[in-house]
Each structure stands twice: as C-alpha cells, then as structure tokens.
Coordinates of C-alpha atoms in Angstrom, one line a residue:
Q1 CA 0.3 23.4 -19.9
S2 CA 3.7 21.7 -19.5
I3 CA 4.3 18.0 -19.9
Q4 CA 5.6 18.0 -16.3
K5 CA 2.3 19.1 -15.0
K6 CA 0.3 16.8 -17.2
R7 CA 2.3 13.8 -16.2
S8 CA 3.2 14.4 -12.6
R9 CA 0.0 15.8 -11.2
P10 CA -2.2 12.7 -12.0
F11 CA 0.6 10.4 -10.6
I12 CA 0.9 12.4 -7.5
C13 CA -2.8 12.6 -7.0
R14 CA -3.1 8.8 -7.4
I15 CA -0.3 8.3 -4.8
I16 CA -1.8 10.7 -2.4
L17 CA -5.2 9.0 -2.7
F18 CA -3.6 5.6 -2.3
V19 CA -1.7 6.6 0.9
C20 CA -4.8 8.3 2.3
G21 CA -6.8 5.2 1.6
I22 CA -4.2 3.0 3.4
L23 CA -4.1 5.5 6.3
W24 CA -7.9 5.5 6.6
L25 CA -8.1 1.7 6.4
S26 CA -5.3 1.2 8.9
F27 CA -6.9 3.7 11.3
Y28 CA -10.3 2.0 11.0
L29 CA -8.8 -1.5 11.5
I30 CA -6.7 -0.4 14.5
T31 CA -9.6 1.4 16.2
D32 CA -12.0 -1.4 15.5
H33 CA -9.6 -4.0 16.8
Q34 CA -8.9 -1.9 19.9
K35 CA -12.5 -1.3 20.6
Q36 CA -13.4 -5.0 20.2
Q37 CA -10.5 -6.2 22.3
S38 CA -11.2 -3.6 25.0
K39 CA -14.8 -4.5 25.0
N40 CA -14.1 -8.2 25.5
E41 CA -11.5 -7.5 28.2
I42 CA -13.7 -5.1 30.2
E43 CA -16.7 -7.4 30.0
Q44 CA -14.7 -10.4 31.2
V45 CA -13.3 -8.3 34.1
Y46 CA -16.9 -7.1 34.9
Q47 CA -18.2 -10.6 34.8
G48 CA -15.4 -11.9 37.1
L49 CA -15.9 -8.9 39.4
N50 CA -19.6 -9.5 39.6
E51 CA -19.1 -13.2 40.4
R52 CA -16.5 -12.4 43.1
I53 CA -18.8 -9.9 44.8
Q54 CA -21.7 -12.3 44.6
S55 CA -19.6 -15.2 46.0
T56 CA -18.2 -13.1 48.8
A57 CA -21.7 -11.8 49.7
M58 CA -23.2 -15.3 49.6
L59 CA -20.3 -16.6 51.7
S60 CA -21.2 -14.0 54.3
N61 CA -24.7 -15.3 54.2
S62 CA -23.5 -18.9 54.6
E63 CA -21.6 -17.7 57.7
A64 CA -24.7 -16.0 59.0
T65 CA -26.7 -19.3 58.5
A66 CA -24.0 -21.1 60.4
L67 CA -24.2 -18.4 63.1
Y68 CA -27.9 -19.0 63.4
E69 CA -27.4 -22.7 63.9
I70 CA -24.7 -22.1 66.5
Q71 CA -27.1 -19.7 68.3
K72 CA -29.6 -22.6 68.9
L73 CA -27.0 -24.8 70.5
P74 CA -27.3 -25.1 74.3
Y75 CA -23.6 -25.2 75.1
R76 CA -21.6 -22.5 76.8
R77 CA -18.9 -22.9 74.2
A78 CA -21.4 -22.3 71.5
R79 CA -22.2 -18.9 72.9
A80 CA -18.5 -17.9 72.8
L81 CA -18.2 -19.2 69.3
Y82 CA -21.3 -17.3 68.2
Q83 CA -20.0 -14.1 69.6
E84 CA -16.6 -14.6 68.0
R85 CA -18.1 -15.2 64.5
L86 CA -20.6 -12.4 64.9
E87 CA -17.7 -10.0 65.7
A88 CA -15.8 -11.3 62.6
L89 CA -18.7 -10.5 60.4
Q90 CA -19.2 -7.1 62.0
K91 CA -15.5 -6.2 61.3
K92 CA -16.2 -6.8 57.6
G93 CA -19.1 -4.3 58.0
T94 CA -21.8 -7.1 57.7
S95 CA -25.0 -6.9 59.6
V96 CA -26.9 -10.1 60.3
Y97 CA -30.7 -10.4 60.7
F98 CA -32.6 -13.5 61.6
G99 CA -36.0 -12.7 60.2
S100 CA -37.4 -9.4 58.9
N101 CA -38.6 -8.0 62.3
D102 CA -35.1 -6.8 63.2
L103 CA -34.5 -4.8 60.0
G104 CA -35.8 -1.5 61.4
D105 CA -35.9 1.2 58.7
K106 CA -34.7 -1.2 56.1
Q107 CA -37.7 -3.5 56.4
T108 CA -39.9 -1.5 54.0
L109 CA -37.0 -1.1 51.6
L110 CA -36.2 -4.8 51.6
K111 CA -39.8 -6.1 51.7
P112 CA -40.0 -7.1 47.9
F113 CA -36.5 -8.6 48.2
I114 CA -37.5 -10.7 51.2
Q115 CA -40.6 -12.0 49.7
E116 CA -38.7 -13.3 46.7
G117 CA -35.9 -14.6 48.9
L118 CA -38.2 -16.9 50.8
K119 CA -38.1 -19.2 47.8
R120 CA -34.4 -19.2 46.9
P121 CA -31.1 -17.6 48.0
L122 CA -30.7 -14.1 46.5
F123 CA -28.0 -11.4 46.1
K124 CA -28.8 -7.8 45.2
I125 CA -27.3 -4.3 45.3
I126 CA -29.6 -2.0 47.2
I127 CA -29.4 1.8 46.7
N128 CA -31.7 4.1 48.6
Q129 CA -31.8 7.9 48.5
K130 CA -33.3 9.7 51.5
D131 CA -33.0 13.3 52.6
N132 CA -30.2 14.0 50.1
K133 CA -28.3 11.0 51.5
I134 CA -27.6 7.9 49.5
D135 CA -27.4 4.6 51.3
S136 CA -25.8 1.7 49.3
F137 CA -25.3 -1.8 50.4
I138 CA -25.3 -5.4 49.2
A139 CA -28.1 -7.6 50.6
T140 CA -28.2 -11.4 50.6
I141 CA -31.0 -13.6 51.8
S142 CA -31.4 -17.4 52.2
P143 CA -34.5 -19.2 53.4
Y144 CA -33.9 -21.4 56.5
Q145 CA -36.6 -24.0 57.3
E146 CA -37.2 -24.7 61.0
E147 CA -40.1 -26.7 62.3
G148 CA -42.2 -26.0 59.1
E149 CA -41.5 -22.3 59.2
I150 CA -39.3 -20.5 56.8
I151 CA -37.0 -18.0 58.5
P152 CA -35.1 -15.5 56.2
I153 CA -31.5 -15.1 57.1
I154 CA -30.4 -11.7 55.8
T155 CA -27.1 -9.9 55.6
T156 CA -26.3 -6.4 54.6
T157 CA -22.8 -5.1 53.8
P158 CA -22.0 -1.6 52.8
L159 CA -21.1 -1.4 49.1
D160 CA -17.7 0.3 49.8
Q161 CA -16.6 -2.8 51.7
F162 CA -16.7 -4.8 48.5
I163 CA -15.4 -2.0 46.3
N164 CA -12.3 -1.3 48.3
N165 CA -11.4 -5.0 48.4
Q166 CA -11.2 -5.2 44.6
E167 CA -8.1 -4.8 42.6
N168 CA -9.8 -2.9 39.8
T169 CA -10.9 0.7 39.8
L170 CA -14.6 0.8 40.5
G171 CA -17.2 3.5 41.0
Y172 CA -21.0 3.7 41.3
F173 CA -22.7 6.8 40.0
I174 CA -26.3 7.9 40.0
F175 CA -27.4 9.6 36.8
G176 CA -30.6 11.5 36.3
N177 CA -32.3 14.9 36.1
Y178 CA -32.7 17.6 38.6
E179 CA -34.7 20.7 37.8
N180 CA -34.8 19.6 34.1
K181 CA -31.0 19.4 34.0
P182 CA -28.9 16.2 33.9
F183 CA -26.7 15.5 36.9
V184 CA -24.2 12.8 38.0
K185 CA -23.3 12.1 41.6
L186 CA -20.7 9.6 42.9
I187 CA -22.3 7.1 45.3
Q188 CA -19.4 4.8 46.2
A189 CA -16.0 4.3 44.7
S190 CA -12.7 2.6 45.2
E191 CA -9.9 4.6 46.9
K192 CA -8.2 5.2 43.5
I193 CA -11.3 7.1 42.3
K194 CA -11.9 8.8 45.6
E195 CA -8.4 10.2 45.7
A196 CA -8.5 11.5 42.1
P197 CA -10.9 14.4 41.7
R198 CA -9.8 14.8 38.1
L199 CA -10.7 11.2 37.3
Q200 CA -14.1 11.7 39.0
H201 CA -14.7 14.7 36.8
K202 CA -13.8 12.9 33.6
L203 CA -16.0 9.9 34.5
K204 CA -18.9 12.2 35.3
K205 CA -18.4 14.0 32.1
L206 CA -18.4 10.8 30.1
L207 CA -21.6 9.7 31.8
M208 CA -23.3 13.1 31.2
T209 CA -22.6 12.9 27.5
H210 CA -23.8 9.3 26.9
K211 CA -27.1 8.6 25.1
P212 CA -30.0 8.2 27.6
K213 CA -31.2 5.0 26.1
E214 CA -27.8 3.3 26.4
S215 CA -27.8 0.8 29.3
Q216 CA -24.2 0.0 28.6
F217 CA -21.4 1.8 26.8
I218 CA -17.6 1.7 26.6
S219 CA -15.2 4.6 26.4
T220 CA -11.6 5.3 27.0
L221 CA -9.5 7.9 28.8
T222 CA -5.8 8.6 29.5
L223 CA -4.6 9.5 32.9
K224 CA -1.0 9.8 33.9
N225 CA 0.3 8.2 30.7
T226 CA -2.0 5.2 31.2
T227 CA -4.9 4.5 28.9
Y228 CA -7.9 2.9 30.5
T229 CA -11.0 1.3 29.0
I230 CA -14.1 2.2 30.9
L231 CA -17.3 0.2 31.1
F232 CA -20.4 2.0 32.2
K233 CA -23.3 -0.4 33.0
E234 CA -26.7 0.1 34.5
I235 CA -27.5 -2.0 37.5
D236 CA -30.5 -4.2 37.1
K237 CA -33.8 -2.6 38.3
H238 CA -31.9 0.6 38.9
P239 CA -32.0 2.5 35.5
H240 CA -30.3 5.5 36.9
I241 CA -27.5 3.8 38.7
F242 CA -24.3 3.0 36.7
I243 CA -21.3 1.0 37.7
S244 CA -18.1 2.2 36.2
L245 CA -15.2 -0.1 35.8
L246 CA -11.7 1.0 34.7
H247 CA -9.3 -1.5 33.1
P248 CA -5.8 -0.6 31.8
V249 CA -5.4 -1.2 28.0
S250 CA -3.4 -4.3 27.3
P251 CA 0.3 -3.6 26.8
F252 CA 0.2 -5.9 23.8
S253 CA -2.5 -3.7 22.2
V254 CA -0.4 -0.6 22.8
K255 CA 2.6 -2.2 21.2
L256 CA 0.5 -3.4 18.3
I257 CA -0.9 0.1 17.7
K258 CA 2.6 1.6 17.9
F259 CA 3.9 -1.0 15.5
I260 CA 1.1 -0.3 13.0
S261 CA 1.5 3.4 13.4
L262 CA 5.2 3.2 12.7
T263 CA 4.6 1.0 9.7
I264 CA 2.1 3.6 8.4
L265 CA 4.6 6.4 9.0
G266 CA 7.3 4.4 7.2
I267 CA 5.0 3.8 4.2
L268 CA 4.2 7.6 4.2
L269 CA 7.9 8.5 4.3
L270 CA 8.7 6.0 1.5
T271 CA 5.8 7.5 -0.6
F272 CA 7.1 11.0 -0.2
W273 CA 10.6 9.9 -1.0
T274 CA 9.3 8.1 -4.1
L275 CA 7.4 11.2 -5.1
T276 CA 10.5 13.3 -4.7
I277 CA 12.7 11.1 -6.9
Y278 CA 9.9 10.8 -9.4
S279 CA 9.5 14.6 -9.5
M280 CA 13.2 15.1 -10.0
I281 CA 13.3 12.6 -12.9
I282 CA 10.1 14.0 -14.5
K283 CA 11.4 17.6 -14.1
K284 CA 14.7 16.7 -15.8
I285 CA 12.9 15.0 -18.7
T286 CA 10.0 17.3 -19.2
S287 CA 11.9 20.6 -18.7
S288 CA 14.0 19.7 -21.8
I289 CA 10.9 18.8 -23.8
D290 CA 9.2 22.0 -22.7
I291 CA 12.3 24.0 -23.9
L292 CA 12.1 22.1 -27.3
G293 CA 8.4 22.9 -27.6
A294 CA 8.9 26.6 -26.8
V295 CA 11.7 26.9 -29.3
A296 CA 9.7 25.1 -32.0
D297 CA 6.9 27.6 -31.4
Q298 CA 9.2 30.5 -31.9
V299 CA 10.7 28.9 -35.1
S300 CA 7.3 28.3 -36.5
G301 CA 6.6 32.0 -36.1
G302 CA 9.7 32.8 -38.3
D303 CA 12.3 33.4 -35.6
L304 CA 15.3 31.5 -36.8
E305 CA 17.7 33.0 -34.3
Q306 CA 16.7 30.5 -31.6
H307 CA 19.2 27.9 -30.2
I308 CA 18.5 25.1 -27.7
Y309 CA 20.9 24.7 -24.8
V310 CA 20.4 21.3 -23.2
D311 CA 23.2 19.8 -21.0
S312 CA 22.3 16.1 -21.5
N313 CA 24.0 13.1 -23.1
D314 CA 20.8 11.1 -23.4
E315 CA 18.2 10.9 -26.2
V316 CA 16.8 14.3 -25.2
G317 CA 20.3 15.8 -25.8
D318 CA 20.5 14.1 -29.2
L319 CA 17.1 15.5 -30.1
A320 CA 18.2 19.0 -29.1
A321 CA 21.3 18.7 -31.3
I322 CA 19.1 17.5 -34.3
F323 CA 16.8 20.4 -33.6
N324 CA 19.6 22.9 -33.6
N325 CA 20.9 21.5 -36.9
M326 CA 17.4 21.8 -38.4
I327 CA 17.2 25.4 -37.3
K328 CA 20.7 26.0 -38.8
N329 CA 19.6 24.4 -42.2
L330 CA 16.4 26.4 -42.2
K331 CA 18.3 29.6 -41.6
L332 CA 20.7 28.8 -44.5
S333 CA 17.8 27.9 -46.8
S334 CA 15.9 31.0 -45.9
K335 CA 19.0 33.1 -46.5
T336 CA 19.5 31.5 -49.9
I337 CA 15.9 32.1 -50.9
I338 CA 16.0 35.7 -49.8
E339 CA 19.3 36.3 -51.7
E340 CA 17.8 34.7 -54.9
K341 CA 14.7 36.8 -54.5
N342 CA 16.7 40.0 -54.2
R343 CA 18.8 39.0 -57.2
S344 CA 15.7 38.4 -59.3
E345 CA 14.2 41.7 -58.3
A346 CA 17.4 43.5 -59.1
I347 CA 17.5 41.9 -62.6
L348 CA 13.9 42.7 -63.3
S349 CA 14.2 46.3 -62.3
C350 CA 17.1 46.8 -64.8
L351 CA 15.3 45.4 -67.8
P352 CA 13.8 47.9 -70.3
E353 CA 10.7 45.8 -70.9
G354 CA 7.7 45.4 -68.6
I355 CA 7.8 42.0 -66.9
V356 CA 5.2 40.4 -64.8
V357 CA 5.9 36.9 -63.2
T358 CA 3.0 34.8 -62.2
D359 CA 2.6 31.3 -60.7
T360 CA 0.6 28.5 -62.4
E361 CA -2.7 30.0 -61.1
N362 CA -1.8 33.5 -62.6
N363 CA -1.2 35.1 -59.1
I364 CA 1.4 37.9 -59.4
I365 CA 4.8 37.0 -58.0
L366 CA 7.0 39.8 -59.4
A367 CA 6.6 42.9 -61.5
N368 CA 9.1 45.6 -62.5
S369 CA 8.4 49.3 -62.6
I370 CA 7.7 49.4 -66.4
A371 CA 5.0 46.7 -65.9
E372 CA 3.5 48.9 -63.1
S373 CA 3.3 51.8 -65.6
I374 CA 1.7 49.7 -68.3
F375 CA -0.9 48.0 -66.2
K376 CA -1.3 51.1 -63.9
F377 CA -1.0 49.3 -60.6
S378 CA 1.5 49.2 -57.7
F379 CA 3.2 45.9 -57.2
S380 CA 3.0 46.1 -53.4
D381 CA -0.8 46.4 -53.8
V382 CA -1.3 43.5 -56.2
Q383 CA 1.3 41.0 -55.0
G384 CA -0.3 37.5 -54.7
K385 CA -3.5 38.6 -56.5
Q386 CA -4.9 37.5 -59.9
L387 CA -3.2 39.3 -62.8
L388 CA -6.4 39.6 -64.9
D389 CA -8.3 41.1 -62.0
N390 CA -5.9 44.0 -61.9
I391 CA -5.7 44.9 -65.6
K392 CA -7.8 48.0 -66.2
D393 CA -7.4 48.2 -70.0
V394 CA -10.3 46.1 -71.3
H395 CA -8.9 45.7 -74.8
L396 CA -5.5 44.5 -73.5
K397 CA -7.2 42.1 -71.1
K398 CA -9.3 40.6 -74.0
V399 CA -6.2 40.1 -76.1
M400 CA -4.3 38.4 -73.2
V401 CA -7.2 36.0 -72.5
E402 CA -7.6 35.1 -76.2
N403 CA -3.9 34.3 -76.6
S404 CA -3.2 32.8 -73.2
N405 CA -4.9 29.4 -73.5
G406 CA -5.5 29.5 -69.8
N407 CA -1.8 30.3 -68.9
I408 CA -0.8 33.9 -68.9
A409 CA 2.9 34.7 -68.8
M410 CA 3.8 37.7 -70.9
I411 CA 6.7 40.0 -71.5
L412 CA 5.7 43.4 -72.7

C-alpha cells in the first residue's frame, strides 16, 4: 500500500467526519432554534387572537346588556335608540336573547352553558353537528339582576364573523373517525383558506397524520414561496375540534437560516479546497517516495539496471540522486567481483594440480576439473557444501582430517 494512501486516507476521513459533524450540529441548532422561535411566535399570536375574540364577544354582550336596560325605559326616544342598536348588532351577525326562553332550538344545546353563566360572565365557542350540518357560533352570557331575579343576557355570533375580521389565517376543523376511518372536515375558515383548496388539502393532511393523543402540535408548510408556521390546537371541551392558525415565518429567521446555510456552504467549499491542495502536495511527495521504494525492491532482487527519474529540486530529488549513485556504485562493484571471479576460475582451470578453495567453515568455493576427477564430484553439485561430506575416499578423508587441525585447505 502506497504512502499516499496511508497518509491521505486517514486525513481525508477525519476532515469528512469533522465537516459532517459541523453540518449535523448546525442543522440541529438551526431547526431547534426555528422550531422554538416559531412555537413562541405562534403561541403569542394565538393568545392575542383568543383575547381579541373574547373581548369582541364580551363587548357585544355589554352592548346587549345596555340594550336590555334601554328597553325598560318608558321614553319614545329610548325605543328608537333600542331599535338602532339592535340593528347594529344584527348587522354584525349577533343575536340577542333576554332569558333562555327565546333560544328556541339552541336552548337544549346551551343549557349547561346558561346554568354556569348565571354565576359569572362567560365566553365559549359552541359547535353543534346535526343532520350532517355543522353549526358553529360564539356564545356569551352575563347575569343581570333585576328585582331579586337573575336574568341571563345571551348573545350568539356566527364563528365566521370573528374569523373573517382577523388579520391572521384561521381555520376550524373537525377531526374524528367515520366507519373506522379518520376524516377531517373544515367547519369555518377565513377567506384566505376558503379560497385556497390546495391549502385546505395540506392542512387536512397535516391534521390526519398527527398523533391522536396530541391536543396541540406545530408544523410548517410552504405556499407560494412563503413559509408558514401552523398551530393546531384543540378547543376546550371539544376534543375533536381543532383550530388552525397560520403565521408567516419571521423574515429575520429566514435571513438567519440563509446566513448560516451560506456559512456552512463556505466551510464545506473551503474544506474541499484544502483537501485538494493537500492531495496535490501529498501526491507530489509520496509518488516520488513510492518510486524510490519500487526501485529499491527491484535492486534488492539483483536488478542493477534500474534508474530513478525524479524531476525535483528538493530533498526528495537529492535522495533520488544519492540512490542513483548507490545503484551505479553497486553495479561497478558487482562487475568487479564478477570479473575477479571469472579470472580466478580461468587461472584454476589452467593449473595442472587439483585445487579446491574453501571458506573458513570448509564450504567449497572453487574447484578445478582435476580436483573434480580426484574427489569424484561435480563442482556445480557441491558448490557451497562441506568438503569432507563430499569426499568418497575414506582413507584420503582420514588423512585430511588428521593433518588439517580443523582447517582444510589443500592443493593436490
């Protein structure tokens, strides 16, 4: 395995892991910050919206209470004023009831609400489903004491009258099961939701996929290049009725996300640029070292015809030049040794005596043809072997051992 792979791979792996870690951490921080900020914003909007609806409804009830007091006045002008204010309330869609006897079909529906409202003023969203028709309105009640008797003054205003007067995008959905299948139906909505079937479909889909035990959850969706945070919240005492509130994501949050995303992209590009430069430097250094290693392997196998070609003026180039000189010197030394060996063999072959040359351990180094005849062996078969082990004449072997004193070098 090349040095380049050994050095560059771990470095690249560390860089990639580091960048992935930064990307994951940044993504987590961005999404967490965005969710928290969106949650705070949408809850503030919902709280303010709920307070505005309640205050508007209770104002209608206050007007109804004043209307009741005007009704009791005996003046002709009072009758005209009563009729004028009653028409003003009716234009807002508000119905006024003095006592519970005039409620008609709503009397049974509002009975628990009236009983509680005899003690203190109340405000409540009422949703009633009858014959596949959903009736939704806001009811208010305030107790009015007259001659020891408590008279409930009740107002009802259709829910859509409040929704259409709000700046935010509102919708009320009923969520439940029909024939063991979940379903979502739009009860009331602001004009923006009514006029956008695609938006209605997305809201219904989000509500269908929520966990049944969640009484409140927040989601997001993008429509016409605008990102909205959506709050779905159950209405009190109506576990299957959800109010949906859409609120555009803060431009500051969008800019912050873009800035962080661009910063991450810049870090990523800088990392890849660093890796590219690093790879080029490592490749230049390690490729020369790899060449030196490959040539050294060839030279160790006896191939002295190798030459290193490295176009570099640094330390690697100096090392290559030294290596080439070493190969040249080895080649010259090897040539000298071979020539000396050939010369020795030629001299030995011309001598009339039998000559065997051994090393200090009596291993055969050279032997001429006459020695081969005397000892009855072939030099090619016994080269490098013990001389005494290859003498077949027992008497001669005994004489040589007795006169050698442990060092056999004889000329026969």
